[in-house]
PDB file of C-alpha atoms in Angstrom:
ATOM      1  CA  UNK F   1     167.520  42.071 189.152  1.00  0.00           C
ATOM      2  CA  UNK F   2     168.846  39.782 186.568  1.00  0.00           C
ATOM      3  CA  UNK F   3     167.587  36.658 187.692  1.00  0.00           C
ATOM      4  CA  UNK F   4     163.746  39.177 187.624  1.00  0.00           C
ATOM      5  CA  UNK F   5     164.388  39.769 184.200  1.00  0.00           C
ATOM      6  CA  UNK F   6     164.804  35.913 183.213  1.00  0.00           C
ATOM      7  CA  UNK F   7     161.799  34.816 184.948  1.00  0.00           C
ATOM      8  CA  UNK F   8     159.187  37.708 184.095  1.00  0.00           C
ATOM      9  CA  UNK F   9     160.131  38.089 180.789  1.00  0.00           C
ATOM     10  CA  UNK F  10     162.037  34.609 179.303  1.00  0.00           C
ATOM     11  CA  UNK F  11     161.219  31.636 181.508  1.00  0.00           C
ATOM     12  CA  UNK F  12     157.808  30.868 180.150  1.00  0.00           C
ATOM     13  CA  UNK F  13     158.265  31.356 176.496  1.00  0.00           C
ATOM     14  CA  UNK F  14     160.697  28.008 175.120  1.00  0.00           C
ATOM     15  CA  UNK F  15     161.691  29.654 172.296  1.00  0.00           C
ATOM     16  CA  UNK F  16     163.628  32.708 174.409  1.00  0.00           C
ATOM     17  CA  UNK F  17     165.278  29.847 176.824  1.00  0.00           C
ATOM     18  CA  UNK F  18     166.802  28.510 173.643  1.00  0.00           C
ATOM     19  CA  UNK F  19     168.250  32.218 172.239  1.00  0.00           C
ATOM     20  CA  UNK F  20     169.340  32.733 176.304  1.00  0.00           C
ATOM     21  CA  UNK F  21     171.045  29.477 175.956  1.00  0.00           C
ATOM     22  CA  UNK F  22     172.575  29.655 172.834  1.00  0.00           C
ATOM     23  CA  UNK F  23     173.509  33.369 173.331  1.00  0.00           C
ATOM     24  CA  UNK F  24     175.262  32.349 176.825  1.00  0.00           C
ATOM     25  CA  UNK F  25     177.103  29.196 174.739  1.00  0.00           C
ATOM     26  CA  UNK F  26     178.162  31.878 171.955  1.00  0.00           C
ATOM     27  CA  UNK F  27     179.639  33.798 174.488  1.00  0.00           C
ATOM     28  CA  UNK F  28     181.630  31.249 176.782  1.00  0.00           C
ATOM     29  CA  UNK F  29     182.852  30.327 173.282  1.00  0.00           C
ATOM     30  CA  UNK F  30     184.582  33.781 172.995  1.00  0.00           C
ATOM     31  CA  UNK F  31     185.832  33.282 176.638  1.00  0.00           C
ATOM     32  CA  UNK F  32     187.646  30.281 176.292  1.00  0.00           C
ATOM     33  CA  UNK F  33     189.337  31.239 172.531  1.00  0.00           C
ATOM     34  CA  UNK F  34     190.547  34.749 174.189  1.00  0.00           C
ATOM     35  CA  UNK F  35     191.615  32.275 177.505  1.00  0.00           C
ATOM     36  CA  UNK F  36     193.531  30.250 174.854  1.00  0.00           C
ATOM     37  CA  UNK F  37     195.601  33.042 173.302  1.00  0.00           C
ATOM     38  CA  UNK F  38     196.147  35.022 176.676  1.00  0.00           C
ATOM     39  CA  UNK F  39     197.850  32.099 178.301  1.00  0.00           C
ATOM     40  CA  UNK F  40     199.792  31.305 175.143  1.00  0.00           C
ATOM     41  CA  UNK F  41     201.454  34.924 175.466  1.00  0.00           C
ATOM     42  CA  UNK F  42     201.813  34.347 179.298  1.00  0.00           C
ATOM     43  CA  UNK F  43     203.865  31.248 178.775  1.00  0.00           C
ATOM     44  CA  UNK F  44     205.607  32.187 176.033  1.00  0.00           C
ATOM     45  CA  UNK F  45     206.706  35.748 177.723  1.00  0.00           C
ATOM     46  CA  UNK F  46     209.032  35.865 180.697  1.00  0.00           C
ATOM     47  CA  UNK F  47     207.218  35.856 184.272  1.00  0.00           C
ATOM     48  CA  UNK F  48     209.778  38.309 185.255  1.00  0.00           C
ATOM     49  CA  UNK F  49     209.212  41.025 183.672  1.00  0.00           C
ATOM     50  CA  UNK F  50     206.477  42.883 185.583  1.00  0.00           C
ATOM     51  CA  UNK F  51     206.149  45.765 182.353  1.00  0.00           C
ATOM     52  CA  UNK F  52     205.946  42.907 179.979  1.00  0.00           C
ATOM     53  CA  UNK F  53     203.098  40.684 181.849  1.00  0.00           C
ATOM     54  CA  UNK F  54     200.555  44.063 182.874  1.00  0.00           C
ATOM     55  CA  UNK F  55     201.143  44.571 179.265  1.00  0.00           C
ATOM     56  CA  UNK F  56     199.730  41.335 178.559  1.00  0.00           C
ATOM     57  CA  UNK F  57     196.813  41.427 180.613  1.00  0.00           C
ATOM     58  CA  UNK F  58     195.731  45.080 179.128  1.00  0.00           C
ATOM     59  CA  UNK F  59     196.256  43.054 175.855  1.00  0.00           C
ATOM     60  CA  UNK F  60     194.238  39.895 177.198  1.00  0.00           C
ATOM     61  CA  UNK F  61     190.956  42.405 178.488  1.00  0.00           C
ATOM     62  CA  UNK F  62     190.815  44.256 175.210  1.00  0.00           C
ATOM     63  CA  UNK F  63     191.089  41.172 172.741  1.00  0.00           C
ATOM     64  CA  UNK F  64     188.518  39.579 174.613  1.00  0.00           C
ATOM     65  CA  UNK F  65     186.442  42.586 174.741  1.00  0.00           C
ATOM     66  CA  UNK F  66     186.765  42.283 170.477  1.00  0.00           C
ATOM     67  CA  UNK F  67     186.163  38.607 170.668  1.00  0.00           C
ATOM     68  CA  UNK F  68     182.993  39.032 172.329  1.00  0.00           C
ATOM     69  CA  UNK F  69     181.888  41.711 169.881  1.00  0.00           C
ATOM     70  CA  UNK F  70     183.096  39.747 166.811  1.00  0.00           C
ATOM     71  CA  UNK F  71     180.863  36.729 168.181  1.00  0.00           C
ATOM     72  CA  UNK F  72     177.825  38.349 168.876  1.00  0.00           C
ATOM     73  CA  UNK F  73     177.837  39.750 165.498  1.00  0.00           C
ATOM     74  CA  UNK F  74     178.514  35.789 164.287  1.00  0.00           C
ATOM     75  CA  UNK F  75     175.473  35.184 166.619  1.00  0.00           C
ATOM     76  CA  UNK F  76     173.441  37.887 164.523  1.00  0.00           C
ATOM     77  CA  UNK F  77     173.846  36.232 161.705  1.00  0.00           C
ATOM     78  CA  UNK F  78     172.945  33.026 162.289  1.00  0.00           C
ATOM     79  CA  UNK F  79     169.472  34.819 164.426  1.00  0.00           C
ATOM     80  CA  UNK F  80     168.788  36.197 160.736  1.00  0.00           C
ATOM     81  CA  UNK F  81     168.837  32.971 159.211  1.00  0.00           C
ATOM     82  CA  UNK F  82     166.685  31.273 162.358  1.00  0.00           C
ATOM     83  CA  UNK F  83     164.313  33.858 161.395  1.00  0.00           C
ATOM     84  CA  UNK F  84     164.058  33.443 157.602  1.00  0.00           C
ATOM     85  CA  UNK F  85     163.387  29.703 158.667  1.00  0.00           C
ATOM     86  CA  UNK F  86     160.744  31.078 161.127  1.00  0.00           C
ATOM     87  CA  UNK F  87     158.901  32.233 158.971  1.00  0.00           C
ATOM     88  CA  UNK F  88     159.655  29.884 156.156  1.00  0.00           C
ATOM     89  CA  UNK F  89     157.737  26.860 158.507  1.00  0.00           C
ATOM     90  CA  UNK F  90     154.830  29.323 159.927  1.00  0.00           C
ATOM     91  CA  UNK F  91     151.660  28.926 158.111  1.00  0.00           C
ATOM     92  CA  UNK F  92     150.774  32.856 158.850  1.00  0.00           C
ATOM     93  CA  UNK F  93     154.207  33.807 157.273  1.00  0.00           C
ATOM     94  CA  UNK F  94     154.916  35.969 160.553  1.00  0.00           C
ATOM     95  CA  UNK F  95     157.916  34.979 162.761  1.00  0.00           C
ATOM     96  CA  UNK F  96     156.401  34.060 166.014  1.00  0.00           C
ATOM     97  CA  UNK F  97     159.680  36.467 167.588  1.00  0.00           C
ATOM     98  CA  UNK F  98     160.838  40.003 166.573  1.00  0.00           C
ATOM     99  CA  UNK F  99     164.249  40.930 166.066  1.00  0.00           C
ATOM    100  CA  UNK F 100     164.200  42.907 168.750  1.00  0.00           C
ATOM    101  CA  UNK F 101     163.260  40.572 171.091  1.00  0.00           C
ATOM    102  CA  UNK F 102     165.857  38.012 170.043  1.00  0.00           C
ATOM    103  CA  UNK F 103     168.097  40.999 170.232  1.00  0.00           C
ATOM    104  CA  UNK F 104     167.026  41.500 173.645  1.00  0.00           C
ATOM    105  CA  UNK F 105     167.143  37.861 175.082  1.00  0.00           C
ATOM    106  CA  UNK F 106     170.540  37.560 173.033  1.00  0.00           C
ATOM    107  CA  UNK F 107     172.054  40.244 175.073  1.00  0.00           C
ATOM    108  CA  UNK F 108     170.327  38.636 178.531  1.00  0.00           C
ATOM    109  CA  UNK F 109     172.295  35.353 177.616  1.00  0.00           C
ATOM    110  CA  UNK F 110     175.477  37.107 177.176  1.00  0.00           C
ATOM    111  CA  UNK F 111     175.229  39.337 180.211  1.00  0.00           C
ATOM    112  CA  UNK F 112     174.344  36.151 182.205  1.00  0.00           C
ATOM    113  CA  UNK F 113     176.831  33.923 181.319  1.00  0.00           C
ATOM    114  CA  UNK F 114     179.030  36.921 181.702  1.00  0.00           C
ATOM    115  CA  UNK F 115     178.190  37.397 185.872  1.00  0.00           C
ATOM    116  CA  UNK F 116     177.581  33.821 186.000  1.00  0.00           C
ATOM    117  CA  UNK F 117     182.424  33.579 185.769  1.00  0.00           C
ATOM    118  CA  UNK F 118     182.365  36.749 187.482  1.00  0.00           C
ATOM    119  CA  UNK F 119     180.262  35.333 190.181  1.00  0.00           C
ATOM    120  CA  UNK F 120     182.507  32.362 190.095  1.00  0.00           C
ATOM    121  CA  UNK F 121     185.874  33.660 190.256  1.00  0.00           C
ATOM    122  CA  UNK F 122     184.853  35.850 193.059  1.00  0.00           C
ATOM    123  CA  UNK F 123     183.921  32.614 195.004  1.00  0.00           C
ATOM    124  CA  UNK F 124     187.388  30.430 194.442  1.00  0.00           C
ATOM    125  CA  UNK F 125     189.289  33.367 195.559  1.00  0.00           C
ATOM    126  CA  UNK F 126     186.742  33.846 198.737  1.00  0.00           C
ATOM    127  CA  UNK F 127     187.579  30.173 199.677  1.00  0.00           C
ATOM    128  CA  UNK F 128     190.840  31.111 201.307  1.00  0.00           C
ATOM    129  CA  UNK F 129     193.456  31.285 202.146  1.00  0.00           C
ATOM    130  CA  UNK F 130     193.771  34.855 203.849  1.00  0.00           C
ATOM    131  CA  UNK F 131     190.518  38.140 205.068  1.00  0.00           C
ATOM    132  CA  UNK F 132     189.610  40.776 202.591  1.00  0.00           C
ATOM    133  CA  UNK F 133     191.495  44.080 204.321  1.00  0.00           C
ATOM    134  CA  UNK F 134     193.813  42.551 206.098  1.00  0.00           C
ATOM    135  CA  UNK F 135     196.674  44.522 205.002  1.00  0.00           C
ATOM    136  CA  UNK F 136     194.815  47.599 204.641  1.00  0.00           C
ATOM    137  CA  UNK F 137     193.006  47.190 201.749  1.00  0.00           C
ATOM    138  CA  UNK F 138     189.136  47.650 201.082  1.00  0.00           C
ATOM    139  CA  UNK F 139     186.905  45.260 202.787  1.00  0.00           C
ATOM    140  CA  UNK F 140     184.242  46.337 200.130  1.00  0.00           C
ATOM    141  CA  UNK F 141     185.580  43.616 197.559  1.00  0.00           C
ATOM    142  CA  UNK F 142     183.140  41.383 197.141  1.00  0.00           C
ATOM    143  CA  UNK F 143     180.284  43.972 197.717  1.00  0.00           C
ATOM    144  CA  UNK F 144     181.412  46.223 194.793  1.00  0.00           C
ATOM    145  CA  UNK F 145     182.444  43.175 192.693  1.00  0.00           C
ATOM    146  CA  UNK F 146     178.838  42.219 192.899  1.00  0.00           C
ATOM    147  CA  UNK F 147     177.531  45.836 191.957  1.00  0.00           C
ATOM    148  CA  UNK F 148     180.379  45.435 188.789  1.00  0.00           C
ATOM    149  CA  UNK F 149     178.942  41.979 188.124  1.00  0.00           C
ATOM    150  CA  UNK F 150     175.215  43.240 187.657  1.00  0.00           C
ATOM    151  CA  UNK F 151     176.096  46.434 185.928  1.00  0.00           C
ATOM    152  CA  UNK F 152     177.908  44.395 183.157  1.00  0.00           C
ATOM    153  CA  UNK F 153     175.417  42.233 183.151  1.00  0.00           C
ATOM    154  CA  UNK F 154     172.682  45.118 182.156  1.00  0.00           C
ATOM    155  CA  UNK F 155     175.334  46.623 180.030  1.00  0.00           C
ATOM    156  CA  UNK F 156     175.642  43.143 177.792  1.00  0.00           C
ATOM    157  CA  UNK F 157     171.427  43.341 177.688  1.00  0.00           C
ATOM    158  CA  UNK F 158     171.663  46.997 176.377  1.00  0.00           C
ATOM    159  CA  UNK F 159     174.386  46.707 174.288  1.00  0.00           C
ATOM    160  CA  UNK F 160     172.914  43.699 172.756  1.00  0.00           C
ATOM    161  CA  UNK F 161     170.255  45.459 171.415  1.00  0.00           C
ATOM    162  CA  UNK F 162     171.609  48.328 170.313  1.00  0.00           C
ATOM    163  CA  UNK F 163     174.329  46.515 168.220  1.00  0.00           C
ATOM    164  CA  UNK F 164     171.488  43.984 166.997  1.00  0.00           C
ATOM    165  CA  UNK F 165     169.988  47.581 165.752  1.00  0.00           C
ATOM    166  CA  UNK F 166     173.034  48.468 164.377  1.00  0.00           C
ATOM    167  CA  UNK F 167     173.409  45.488 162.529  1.00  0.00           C
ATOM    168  CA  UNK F 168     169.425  45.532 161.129  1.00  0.00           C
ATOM    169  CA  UNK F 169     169.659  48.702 159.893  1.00  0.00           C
ATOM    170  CA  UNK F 170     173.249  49.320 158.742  1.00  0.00           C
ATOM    171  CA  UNK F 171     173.980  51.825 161.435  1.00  0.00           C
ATOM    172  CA  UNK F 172     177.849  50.738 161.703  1.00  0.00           C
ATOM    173  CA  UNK F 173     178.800  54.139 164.135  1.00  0.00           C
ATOM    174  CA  UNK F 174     176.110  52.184 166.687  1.00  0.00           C
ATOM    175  CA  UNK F 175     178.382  48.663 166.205  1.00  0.00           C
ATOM    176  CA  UNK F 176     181.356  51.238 167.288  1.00  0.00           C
ATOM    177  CA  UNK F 177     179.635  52.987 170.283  1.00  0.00           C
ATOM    178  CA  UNK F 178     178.805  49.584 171.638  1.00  0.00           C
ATOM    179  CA  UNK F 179     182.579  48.036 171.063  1.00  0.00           C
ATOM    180  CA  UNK F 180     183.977  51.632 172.905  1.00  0.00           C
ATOM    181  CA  UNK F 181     181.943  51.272 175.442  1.00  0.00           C
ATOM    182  CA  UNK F 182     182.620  47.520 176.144  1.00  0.00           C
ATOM    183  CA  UNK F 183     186.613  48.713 175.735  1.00  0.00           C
ATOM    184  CA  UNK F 184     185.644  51.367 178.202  1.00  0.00           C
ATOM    185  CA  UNK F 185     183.775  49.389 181.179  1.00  0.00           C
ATOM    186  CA  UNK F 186     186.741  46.758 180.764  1.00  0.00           C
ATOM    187  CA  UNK F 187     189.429  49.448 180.907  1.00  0.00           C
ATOM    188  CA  UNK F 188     188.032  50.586 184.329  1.00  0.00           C
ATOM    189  CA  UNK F 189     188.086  47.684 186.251  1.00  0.00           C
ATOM    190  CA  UNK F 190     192.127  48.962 186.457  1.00  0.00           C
ATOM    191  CA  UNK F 191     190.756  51.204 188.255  1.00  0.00           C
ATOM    192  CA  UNK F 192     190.826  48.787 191.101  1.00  0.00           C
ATOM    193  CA  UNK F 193     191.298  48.768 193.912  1.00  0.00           C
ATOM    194  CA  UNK F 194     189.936  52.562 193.993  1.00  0.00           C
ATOM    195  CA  UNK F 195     186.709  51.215 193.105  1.00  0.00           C
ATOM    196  CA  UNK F 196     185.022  54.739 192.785  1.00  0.00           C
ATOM    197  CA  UNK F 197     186.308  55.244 189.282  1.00  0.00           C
ATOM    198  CA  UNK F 198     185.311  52.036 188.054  1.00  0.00           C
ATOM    199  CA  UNK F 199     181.836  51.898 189.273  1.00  0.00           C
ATOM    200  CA  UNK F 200     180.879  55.198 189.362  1.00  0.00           C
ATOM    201  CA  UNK F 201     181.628  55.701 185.383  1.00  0.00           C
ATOM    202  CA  UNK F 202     180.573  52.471 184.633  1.00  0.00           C
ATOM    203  CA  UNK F 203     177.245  52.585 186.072  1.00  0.00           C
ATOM    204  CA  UNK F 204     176.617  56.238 184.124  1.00  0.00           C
ATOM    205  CA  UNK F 205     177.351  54.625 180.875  1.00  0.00           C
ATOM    206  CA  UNK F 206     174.540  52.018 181.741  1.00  0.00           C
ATOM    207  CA  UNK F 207     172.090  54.216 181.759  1.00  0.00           C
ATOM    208  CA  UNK F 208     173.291  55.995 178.766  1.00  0.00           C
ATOM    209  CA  UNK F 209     172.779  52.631 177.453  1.00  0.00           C
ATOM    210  CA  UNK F 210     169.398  51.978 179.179  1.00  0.00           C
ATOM    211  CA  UNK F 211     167.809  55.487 177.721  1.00  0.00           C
ATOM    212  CA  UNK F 212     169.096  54.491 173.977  1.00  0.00           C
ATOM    213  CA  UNK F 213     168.310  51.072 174.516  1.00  0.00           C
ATOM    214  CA  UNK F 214     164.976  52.042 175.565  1.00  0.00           C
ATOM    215  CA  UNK F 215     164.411  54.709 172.297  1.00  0.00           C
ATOM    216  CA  UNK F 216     166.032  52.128 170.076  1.00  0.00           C
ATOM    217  CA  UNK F 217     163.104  49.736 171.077  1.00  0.00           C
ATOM    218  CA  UNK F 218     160.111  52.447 170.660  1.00  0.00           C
ATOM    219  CA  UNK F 219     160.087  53.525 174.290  1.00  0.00           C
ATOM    220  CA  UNK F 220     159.187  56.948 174.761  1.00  0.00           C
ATOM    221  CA  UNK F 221     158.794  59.259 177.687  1.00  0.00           C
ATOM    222  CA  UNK F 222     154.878  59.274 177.177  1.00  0.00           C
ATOM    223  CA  UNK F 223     154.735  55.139 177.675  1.00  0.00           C
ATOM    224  CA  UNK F 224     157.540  55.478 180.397  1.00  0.00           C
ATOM    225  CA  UNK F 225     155.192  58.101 182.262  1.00  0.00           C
ATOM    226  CA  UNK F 226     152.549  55.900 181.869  1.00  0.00           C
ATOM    227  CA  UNK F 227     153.894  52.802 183.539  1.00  0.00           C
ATOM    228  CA  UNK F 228     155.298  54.591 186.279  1.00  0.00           C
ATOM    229  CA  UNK F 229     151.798  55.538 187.062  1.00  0.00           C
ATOM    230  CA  UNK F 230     150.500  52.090 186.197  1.00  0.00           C
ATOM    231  CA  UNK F 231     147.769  53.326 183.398  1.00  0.00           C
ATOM    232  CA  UNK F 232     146.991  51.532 180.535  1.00  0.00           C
TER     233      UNK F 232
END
């Protein structure tokens, strides 16, 4: 479904491959500062202490969850300014791409780059040594991971819109719903391995999301009526 919404609706316009890319970059930036300072605290904590190191990884999730937040605000920001210069160089005065639409790709290049090391990890550990469920445990790893990597992945497209919104129109209480929900999604992957309560919830909030999302952008039930019964 992801890779559908790259080529139907970004692959033939350049200037949306650029946003994806740059939106991906902004966020594999944010990944490898929150890397940085989580193994810091791992190697300068004692490997021991079982308490101490769970503690750091609850620590590691939710700074990273800010980190991402903090730089797709940063990547707001400098959207604004690509606009201004938009419409600065057209001769019409219009930018030739809405807001909303950057908003839109923005959040596709996050959410990509996101399942892209999701995808990845997933794949080292599948190389070995050892079966998923040989001592008892679910054989459903890899299946559900792949369900959690495509619900994030629409959940980083939803939320970038809606905190793109947020931003736009100085709506800071839709900035916080999208940073609790991103705290929330990451907080149930400890869940695992009782992968029930981490999909299940996760996969509500999406469409939550989607429905807002989907307001947010003009949508209505009318023009959702409409397409499902392909009328003009």
């Amino acid at each position: 479904p992801a890779f559908g919404l790259f080529i139907f609706t970004i692959a033939r316009d350049p200037l949306r491959i650029i946003i994806l890319i740059a939106g991906a970059f902004f966020w594999l930036v944010s990944l490898l500062l929150s890397s940085l300072i989580w193994f810091i605290a791992v190697k300068a904590s004692d490997p021991q202490d079982e308490r101490l190191q769970k503690g750091l990884l609850i620590f590691g999730v939710m700074f990273s969850v800010l980190l991402q937040e903090a730089f797709r605000f940063l990547y707001y920001k400098l959207l604004r300014k690509a606009i201004e210069g938009l419409v600065a160089l057209s001769e019409d005065g219009c930018s030739p791409i809405s807001i909303q639409q950057m908003a839109y790709v923005a959040g596709v290049g996050f959410g990509l780059m996101s399942g892209a090391f999701s995808m990845i990890n997933l794949l080292a550990d599948a190389l070995g040594p050892g079966t998923v469920g040989i001592h008892g445990d679910s054989q459903l790893y890899f299946l559900t991971s792949a369900f959690m990597t495509m619900v994030l992945i629409f959940l980083h497209t939803f939320w970038g819109i809606l905190f793109f919104h947020g931003c736009e129109h100085r709506r800071w209480w839709e900035i916080a719903a999208v940073v609790i929900m991103h705290l929330t999604v990451s907080g149930l992957s400890f869940c695992n391995p009782m992968y029930v309560g981490s999909l299940v919830p996760s996969y509500l909030l999406m469409a939550a999301a989607a429905a807002w999302a989907y307001l947010l952008s003009g949508g209505s039930a009318q023009n959702l009526r409409r397409f499902l019964l392909c009328k003009s």
